[in-house]
Short mmCIF file of C-alpha atoms in Angstrom, two decimals:
data_model
loop_
_atom_site.label_atom_id
_atom_site.label_comp_id
_atom_site.label_asym_id
_atom_site.label_seq_id
_atom_site.Cartn_x
_atom_site.Cartn_y
_atom_site.Cartn_z
CA UNK A 28 15.41 7.60 -15.87
CA UNK A 29 12.68 5.02 -16.38
CA UNK A 30 15.18 2.59 -17.91
CA UNK A 31 17.58 2.98 -14.98
CA UNK A 32 14.89 2.32 -12.41
CA UNK A 33 13.38 -0.60 -14.30
CA UNK A 34 16.79 -2.24 -14.48
CA UNK A 35 17.77 -1.62 -10.85
CA UNK A 36 16.15 -4.62 -9.20
CA UNK A 37 18.39 -5.77 -6.33
CA UNK A 38 17.85 -9.41 -5.43
CA UNK A 39 18.13 -8.97 -1.67
CA UNK A 40 15.06 -10.05 0.34
CA UNK A 41 14.68 -10.07 4.09
CA UNK A 42 14.28 -13.32 6.05
CA UNK A 43 10.87 -14.83 6.75
CA UNK A 44 9.28 -14.83 10.19
CA UNK A 45 5.91 -15.80 11.63
CA UNK A 46 3.87 -13.05 13.28
CA UNK A 47 0.49 -13.19 15.03
CA UNK A 48 -2.47 -11.70 13.22
CA UNK A 49 -2.58 -8.76 15.66
CA UNK A 50 0.91 -7.69 14.53
CA UNK A 51 0.50 -8.45 10.81
CA UNK A 52 -1.00 -5.18 9.51
CA UNK A 53 1.06 -3.81 6.56
CA UNK A 54 3.44 -6.76 6.75
CA UNK A 55 4.23 -8.56 3.49
CA UNK A 56 3.32 -12.27 3.24
CA UNK A 57 6.24 -14.37 2.04
CA UNK A 58 3.95 -16.97 0.50
CA UNK A 59 0.30 -17.19 -0.57
CA UNK A 60 -2.17 -18.10 2.17
CA UNK A 61 -4.79 -20.69 1.20
CA UNK A 62 -8.18 -21.45 2.71
CA UNK A 63 -7.96 -24.55 4.95
CA UNK A 64 -11.67 -25.23 4.37
CA UNK A 65 -14.63 -23.70 2.49
CA UNK A 66 -15.68 -20.23 3.56
CA UNK A 67 -18.06 -19.36 5.11
CA UNK A 68 -18.42 -23.14 5.53
CA UNK A 69 -22.22 -23.32 5.41
CA UNK A 70 -25.00 -21.87 3.25
CA UNK A 71 -26.48 -18.89 5.06
CA UNK A 72 -29.02 -16.14 4.63
CA UNK A 73 -28.02 -12.66 3.53
CA UNK A 74 -31.34 -11.09 4.57
CA UNK A 75 -34.00 -11.27 7.24
CA UNK A 76 -36.93 -13.23 5.85
CA UNK A 77 -38.08 -16.76 5.19
CA UNK A 78 -36.24 -19.80 3.83
CA UNK A 79 -38.33 -21.32 1.05
CA UNK A 80 -38.28 -23.55 -1.99
CA UNK A 81 -37.98 -21.03 -4.83
CA UNK A 82 -40.46 -23.04 -6.91
CA UNK A 83 -43.16 -22.30 -4.31
CA UNK A 84 -42.92 -18.57 -5.11
CA UNK A 85 -43.10 -18.71 -8.91
CA UNK A 86 -45.91 -16.59 -10.34
CA UNK A 87 -46.74 -14.67 -7.16
CA UNK A 88 -47.28 -10.91 -7.23
CA UNK A 89 -48.89 -8.19 -5.13
CA UNK A 90 -52.13 -8.82 -6.97
CA UNK A 91 -51.84 -12.58 -6.66
CA UNK A 92 -49.86 -13.46 -3.53
CA UNK A 93 -48.81 -16.97 -2.61
CA UNK A 94 -49.41 -18.52 0.80
CA UNK A 95 -46.88 -20.58 2.75
CA UNK A 96 -47.11 -22.27 6.14
CA UNK A 97 -44.44 -21.21 8.69
CA UNK A 98 -43.11 -24.44 10.16
CA UNK A 99 -40.30 -23.12 12.32
CA UNK A 100 -37.49 -20.62 12.80
CA UNK A 101 -33.70 -20.70 12.61
CA UNK A 102 -31.72 -19.32 15.53
CA UNK A 103 -28.34 -17.58 15.04
CA UNK A 104 -25.36 -19.77 15.80
CA UNK A 105 -27.43 -22.95 15.82
CA UNK A 106 -27.99 -25.76 13.34
CA UNK A 107 -31.53 -25.75 11.91
CA UNK A 108 -33.86 -28.26 13.50
CA UNK A 109 -36.41 -28.12 10.71
CA UNK A 110 -36.57 -29.05 7.01
CA UNK A 111 -38.35 -26.92 4.43
CA UNK A 112 -40.94 -29.01 2.65
CA UNK A 113 -43.19 -28.00 -0.30
CA UNK A 114 -45.58 -25.24 0.73
CA UNK A 115 -43.59 -24.37 3.87
CA UNK A 116 -41.40 -21.47 5.01
CA UNK A 117 -38.94 -21.12 7.89
CA UNK A 118 -38.21 -17.76 9.55
CA UNK A 119 -34.59 -16.69 8.92
CA UNK A 120 -32.28 -14.08 10.48
CA UNK A 121 -29.46 -12.56 8.42
CA UNK A 122 -26.50 -14.92 8.69
CA UNK A 123 -28.55 -17.89 9.81
CA UNK A 124 -27.86 -21.41 8.48
CA UNK A 125 -30.05 -22.28 5.50
CA UNK A 126 -32.21 -25.26 6.53
CA UNK A 127 -32.36 -28.46 4.46
CA UNK A 128 -34.86 -28.37 1.62
CA UNK A 129 -34.62 -24.60 1.10
CA UNK A 130 -32.82 -23.06 -1.87
CA UNK A 131 -33.67 -19.35 -1.42
CA UNK A 132 -34.66 -16.75 1.15
CA UNK A 133 -37.44 -14.27 0.46
CA UNK A 134 -36.95 -10.87 2.14
CA UNK A 135 -39.32 -10.08 4.96
CA UNK A 136 -40.30 -6.88 3.12
CA UNK A 137 -42.00 -9.03 0.46
CA UNK A 138 -44.06 -11.00 2.95
CA UNK A 139 -46.90 -10.34 5.34
CA UNK A 140 -48.63 -12.42 8.01
CA UNK A 141 -51.93 -13.53 6.49
CA UNK A 142 -53.00 -15.35 9.67
CA UNK A 143 -51.14 -16.94 12.57
CA UNK A 144 -48.73 -19.50 11.12
CA UNK A 145 -49.25 -18.42 7.50
CA UNK A 146 -47.48 -15.80 5.40
CA UNK A 147 -48.32 -14.36 2.04
CA UNK A 148 -45.48 -13.81 -0.44
CA UNK A 149 -45.84 -11.02 -3.03
CA UNK A 150 -42.56 -11.36 -4.93
CA UNK A 151 -40.98 -14.48 -6.44
CA UNK A 152 -37.39 -15.52 -5.72
CA UNK A 153 -34.94 -17.52 -7.82
CA UNK A 154 -32.84 -20.41 -6.51
CA UNK A 155 -29.82 -18.98 -4.65
CA UNK A 156 -31.44 -15.59 -4.03
CA UNK A 157 -30.83 -14.22 -0.54
CA UNK A 158 -28.28 -16.96 0.12
CA UNK A 159 -24.47 -17.22 0.33
CA UNK A 160 -23.15 -20.63 -0.74
CA UNK A 161 -20.96 -22.62 1.66
CA UNK A 162 -17.89 -21.95 -0.51
CA UNK A 163 -18.83 -18.58 -1.99
CA UNK A 164 -16.10 -16.67 -0.13
CA UNK A 165 -13.49 -19.32 -0.89
CA UNK A 166 -13.18 -22.99 -1.70
CA UNK A 167 -10.79 -25.17 0.28
CA UNK A 168 -7.29 -24.61 -1.14
CA UNK A 169 -8.12 -21.29 -2.81
CA UNK A 170 -5.57 -18.51 -2.38
CA UNK A 171 -7.24 -16.02 -0.06
CA UNK A 172 -4.21 -13.75 0.47
CA UNK A 173 -1.46 -13.38 -2.16
CA UNK A 174 2.20 -12.98 -1.35
CA UNK A 175 4.02 -9.74 -2.11
CA UNK A 176 1.20 -7.37 -1.13
CA UNK A 177 1.14 -5.63 2.28
CA UNK A 178 -1.66 -6.91 4.47
CA UNK A 179 -4.65 -4.58 4.81
CA UNK A 180 -7.32 -4.57 7.55
CA UNK A 181 -9.73 -6.51 5.32
CA UNK A 182 -7.03 -9.11 4.66
CA UNK A 183 -6.67 -9.69 8.39
CA UNK A 184 -10.43 -10.17 8.59
CA UNK A 185 -10.29 -12.81 5.85
CA UNK A 186 -7.46 -14.62 7.62
CA UNK A 187 -9.37 -14.58 10.89
CA UNK A 188 -12.49 -15.96 9.16
CA UNK A 189 -10.34 -18.82 7.83
CA UNK A 190 -8.97 -19.56 11.31
CA UNK A 191 -5.45 -18.41 10.39
CA UNK A 192 -3.97 -16.84 13.53
CA UNK A 193 -0.39 -16.28 12.35
CA UNK A 194 1.17 -15.55 8.98
CA UNK A 195 4.67 -15.94 7.56
CA UNK A 196 5.94 -12.55 6.46
CA UNK A 197 9.18 -10.93 5.38
CA UNK A 198 11.08 -9.20 8.17
CA UNK A 199 11.07 -5.41 7.94
CA UNK A 200 14.12 -4.26 5.97
CA UNK A 201 16.81 -2.67 8.14
CA UNK A 202 17.67 0.60 6.41
CA UNK A 203 20.80 2.36 7.66
CA UNK A 204 20.70 6.11 7.04
CA UNK A 205 23.88 8.17 6.87
CA UNK A 206 24.19 11.93 6.63
CA UNK A 207 27.43 13.42 5.37
CA UNK A 208 29.02 16.83 5.49
CA UNK A 209 31.31 18.87 7.70
CA UNK A 210 28.54 21.45 7.98
CA UNK A 211 25.88 19.01 9.24
CA UNK A 212 25.24 18.85 12.99
CA UNK A 213 22.65 16.94 15.07
CA UNK A 214 19.12 18.41 15.30
CA UNK A 215 19.58 18.96 19.04
CA UNK A 216 22.37 21.49 18.50
CA UNK A 217 21.20 24.62 20.34
CA UNK A 218 23.43 27.24 18.72
CA UNK A 219 24.62 27.00 15.13
CA UNK A 220 28.00 28.36 14.17
CA UNK A 221 28.23 30.17 10.83
CA UNK A 222 27.88 27.66 8.00
CA UNK A 223 26.39 24.88 10.12
CA UNK A 224 23.01 23.29 9.43
CA UNK A 225 20.98 20.87 11.52
CA UNK A 226 20.44 17.43 10.02
CA UNK A 227 16.85 17.69 8.81
CA UNK A 228 17.12 15.01 6.15
CA UNK A 229 17.80 11.98 8.34
CA UNK A 230 14.64 12.39 10.43
CA UNK A 231 12.45 12.78 7.35
CA UNK A 232 14.13 9.85 5.59
CA UNK A 233 13.54 7.66 8.65
CA UNK A 234 9.84 8.47 8.46
CA UNK A 235 9.73 7.65 4.74
CA UNK A 236 11.53 4.35 5.41
CA UNK A 237 8.92 3.47 8.05
CA UNK A 238 6.13 4.39 5.60
CA UNK A 239 7.70 2.00 3.09
CA UNK A 240 7.64 -0.85 5.63
CA UNK A 241 11.27 -0.62 6.70
CA UNK A 242 12.98 -0.17 10.05
CA UNK A 243 15.24 2.92 9.97
CA UNK A 244 18.63 2.59 11.63
CA UNK A 245 20.53 5.85 12.29
CA UNK A 246 24.04 5.70 10.86
CA UNK A 247 25.01 9.12 12.16
CA UNK A 248 26.76 12.06 10.54
CA UNK A 249 29.98 11.33 8.66
CA UNK A 250 32.42 14.15 7.82
CA UNK A 251 33.47 14.95 4.25
CA UNK A 252 36.22 12.38 4.32
CA UNK A 253 36.03 9.48 1.84
CA UNK A 254 38.05 7.27 4.17
CA UNK A 255 35.68 7.90 7.07
CA UNK A 256 32.64 7.32 4.87
CA UNK A 257 33.99 4.07 3.46
CA UNK A 258 34.79 2.83 6.97
CA UNK A 259 31.28 3.68 8.19
CA UNK A 260 29.65 2.04 5.18
CA UNK A 261 31.71 -1.14 5.53
CA UNK A 262 30.78 -1.39 9.20
CA UNK A 263 27.06 -1.02 8.37
CA UNK A 264 27.01 -3.34 5.36
CA UNK A 265 26.65 -6.74 7.12
CA UNK A 266 23.63 -5.72 9.20
CA UNK A 267 21.82 -3.62 6.56
CA UNK A 268 19.23 -4.60 4.00
CA UNK A 269 19.47 -1.16 2.38
CA UNK A 270 21.90 1.72 2.94
CA UNK A 271 20.91 5.34 2.27
CA UNK A 272 23.44 8.16 2.12
CA UNK A 273 22.46 11.80 2.15
CA UNK A 274 25.56 13.08 0.35
CA UNK A 275 26.89 16.56 -0.21
CA UNK A 276 25.69 18.58 -3.16
CA UNK A 277 29.01 19.78 -4.50
CA UNK A 278 30.58 17.89 -7.39
CA UNK A 279 33.70 16.99 -5.41
CA UNK A 280 31.76 15.57 -2.47
CA UNK A 281 29.48 13.59 -4.81
CA UNK A 282 32.51 12.10 -6.52
CA UNK A 283 34.07 11.12 -3.18
CA UNK A 284 30.82 9.43 -2.13
CA UNK A 285 30.65 7.50 -5.39
CA UNK A 286 34.27 6.41 -5.02
CA UNK A 287 33.66 5.17 -1.47
CA UNK A 288 30.58 3.24 -2.58
CA UNK A 289 32.40 1.75 -5.58
CA UNK A 290 34.99 0.19 -3.25
CA UNK A 291 32.42 -1.59 -1.07
CA UNK A 292 32.02 -4.66 -3.25
CA UNK A 293 30.57 -6.01 -6.51
CA UNK A 294 28.63 -5.50 -8.64
CA UNK A 295 29.02 -1.84 -7.64
CA UNK A 296 27.46 1.32 -9.02
CA UNK A 297 24.41 0.87 -11.22
CA UNK A 298 24.07 4.52 -12.20
CA UNK A 299 25.34 7.90 -11.02
CA UNK A 300 23.02 10.68 -12.12
CA UNK A 301 19.38 10.54 -13.17
CA UNK A 302 17.36 12.69 -15.54
CA UNK A 303 15.11 14.01 -12.79
CA UNK A 304 14.51 17.42 -11.28
CA UNK A 305 15.08 17.81 -8.42
CA UNK A 306 17.53 15.03 -7.67
CA UNK A 307 19.86 14.69 -10.66
CA UNK A 308 22.98 13.61 -8.66
CA UNK A 309 21.33 10.42 -7.36
CA UNK A 310 23.50 7.29 -7.08
CA UNK A 311 22.23 3.72 -7.21
CA UNK A 312 24.49 0.78 -6.38
CA UNK A 313 24.49 -2.80 -5.15
CA UNK A 314 27.44 -3.76 -3.00
CA UNK A 315 27.86 -7.35 -1.83
CA UNK A 316 24.13 -7.87 -2.22
CA UNK A 317 23.08 -4.70 -0.35
CA UNK A 318 21.32 -1.89 -2.28
CA UNK A 319 22.99 1.49 -1.68
CA UNK A 320 21.20 4.74 -2.51
CA UNK A 321 23.16 7.98 -2.63
CA UNK A 322 20.89 11.01 -2.36
CA UNK A 323 21.53 14.69 -3.05
CA UNK A 324 22.54 16.74 -0.04
CA UNK A 325 19.76 19.31 -0.43
CA UNK A 326 16.92 18.16 1.83
CA UNK A 327 14.05 18.70 -0.62
CA UNK A 328 15.88 16.94 -3.44
CA UNK A 329 16.77 14.03 -1.15
CA UNK A 330 13.20 13.53 0.05
CA UNK A 331 11.65 13.85 -3.41
CA UNK A 332 14.08 11.31 -4.86
CA UNK A 333 13.74 8.88 -1.98
CA UNK A 334 9.94 8.89 -2.24
CA UNK A 335 10.16 8.02 -5.95
CA UNK A 336 13.21 5.75 -5.98
CA UNK A 337 14.27 4.75 -2.47
CA UNK A 338 10.89 3.69 -1.12
CA UNK A 339 10.33 1.14 -3.93
CA UNK A 340 13.78 -0.36 -3.24
CA UNK A 341 12.96 -0.68 0.48
CA UNK A 342 9.61 -2.31 -0.33
CA UNK A 343 11.25 -4.74 -2.74
CA UNK A 344 13.86 -5.75 -0.15
CA UNK A 345 10.95 -6.50 2.19
CA UNK A 346 9.31 -8.79 -0.36
CA UNK A 347 6.72 -6.28 -1.57
CA UNK A 348 6.07 -6.75 -5.28
CA UNK A 349 2.69 -5.00 -5.32
CA UNK A 350 3.14 -1.46 -4.04
CA UNK A 351 0.16 -0.04 -2.14
CA UNK A 352 -1.70 2.61 -4.15
CA UNK A 353 -1.03 6.25 -3.32
CA UNK A 354 -3.82 8.71 -2.65
CA UNK A 355 -4.33 11.05 -5.57
CA UNK A 356 -6.76 13.55 -6.98
CA UNK A 357 -7.44 15.22 -10.31
CA UNK A 358 -7.02 18.98 -10.55
CA UNK A 359 -6.58 21.75 -13.10
CA UNK A 360 -3.16 23.34 -13.34
CA UNK A 361 -3.20 27.02 -12.39
CA UNK A 362 -0.35 28.10 -14.65
CA UNK A 363 1.97 27.00 -17.44
CA UNK A 364 4.86 24.73 -16.43
CA UNK A 365 7.97 24.39 -18.59
CA UNK A 366 10.03 21.22 -18.72
CA UNK A 367 12.97 19.81 -20.65
CA UNK A 368 12.42 16.83 -22.91
CA UNK A 369 14.16 13.74 -21.58
CA UNK A 370 13.93 14.84 -17.95
CA UNK A 371 11.29 13.88 -15.41
CA UNK A 372 10.17 16.94 -13.42
CA UNK A 373 8.57 16.65 -9.98
CA UNK A 374 6.61 19.78 -9.09
CA UNK A 375 5.16 20.45 -5.65
CA UNK A 376 1.61 21.83 -5.62
CA UNK A 377 -1.10 23.11 -3.33
CA UNK A 378 -4.62 21.90 -4.10
CA UNK A 379 -7.83 23.78 -3.52
CA UNK A 380 -11.22 24.00 -5.24
CA UNK A 381 -10.01 21.57 -7.88
CA UNK A 382 -7.00 23.70 -8.81
CA UNK A 383 -3.33 22.67 -8.47
CA UNK A 384 -1.06 25.64 -7.78
CA UNK A 385 2.70 25.02 -8.10
CA UNK A 386 4.90 25.82 -5.10
CA UNK A 387 8.35 26.95 -6.14
CA UNK A 388 11.60 27.39 -4.26
CA UNK A 389 15.23 26.31 -4.14
CA UNK A 390 15.96 22.63 -3.60
CA UNK A 391 17.47 23.43 -0.20
CA UNK A 392 14.16 24.80 1.12
CA UNK A 393 12.07 22.35 3.11
CA UNK A 394 9.27 24.92 3.35
CA UNK A 395 8.35 24.09 -0.24
CA UNK A 396 7.50 20.54 0.85
CA UNK A 397 5.73 21.52 4.05
CA UNK A 398 3.55 23.99 2.13
CA UNK A 399 2.61 21.46 -0.56
CA UNK A 400 -0.40 19.14 -0.49
CA UNK A 401 1.21 16.82 -3.01
CA UNK A 402 3.13 16.76 -6.26
CA UNK A 403 2.69 16.25 -9.97
CA UNK A 404 5.07 14.58 -12.39
CA UNK A 405 5.85 15.99 -15.81
CA UNK A 406 6.89 12.94 -17.84
CA UNK A 407 10.22 12.74 -19.65
CA UNK A 408 8.68 13.02 -23.11
CA UNK A 409 6.80 16.25 -22.33
CA UNK A 410 8.07 19.77 -22.90
CA UNK A 411 5.77 21.18 -20.24
CA UNK A 412 2.14 21.49 -19.24
CA UNK A 413 -0.33 24.24 -20.13
CA UNK A 414 -2.43 26.15 -17.64
CA UNK A 415 -5.80 24.47 -17.28
CA UNK A 416 -4.43 21.01 -18.00
CA UNK A 417 -5.95 18.17 -16.01
CA UNK A 418 -3.23 16.65 -13.85
CA UNK A 419 -2.96 13.79 -11.37
CA UNK A 420 -1.79 15.06 -7.99
CA UNK A 421 -0.15 12.48 -5.73
CA UNK A 422 -1.22 13.56 -2.26
CA UNK A 423 0.92 13.51 0.85
CA UNK A 424 -0.62 11.47 3.65
#
């Protein structure tokens, strides 16, 4: 499975647009953003205290304090009107501009007023101590925000500090979601006839698409008719950045879905079937430049596979090359878990008191997912995990 996913790297990327900083959270920059000037732009104090010449504090101690004359004070937001000369000190607030002549700031905790206009210093400081350089955050031209990584709150703060009020980002990928099956009916159906099921998968997939930075577009429910599916897919292809199909679980329906996808355009199907449980009948294709993902019909299988495989494809289409980290925790496995070599197993678990307890059930049961706090992955090379093993649990947000 790892080889199939590593090789499936569709080239499609969404267009670039400029958005204001207020709308840029989680958007993906299309190009690196550089500092237009040094940041913070001036040397400033990191503590409340006194701006001094570091050499004037050498050798001082609590038993042998040094004495400096206070010649002025720096106000916040104002340029200093005083220069620090030998034997002098200037009162400093945190964030204040370092006055000329000073090369350090001694914390107020290490000073005391000896007499009006004179302080004693009981701890020496080194040049640069208590000070941020004018270009310590960034030099002019430095990359302050890389491309390919979704913007975080702290990134927006950095951009604002640099005076950048808009950023060029990739448009959100438009992801068209189709459900298929004669038995599938809209969620708003009040009364189900025998054999009918409400479409639970599309709503959950839309949420996962949004989590991955995409814009979900409902494609509707298509009957088990390869001609109807192909027609619907062809109609959606021009306006889609990614197409997702929740296909039927039976072999015949899967084959019809694959045949419809194969006729959409080159290069066609990348793989049909993955060594993963749940989710073996997954289909990956690229048709006329649009990635197409065929998911199993069982809701749990579809959602598990899309989280692992579909979400990265959506992110990539939106220019994201550095996926945001997922929340996880370490826990001890409560029981033995068997697995087949050469197959990646995804096991849902509940977590409590540092213990991961597997939650089992058929792939058609959504209650397994709603009961789980997260999941663990048994790698392809493993034959299982022993009770008591330390495992990484990927947590659901």
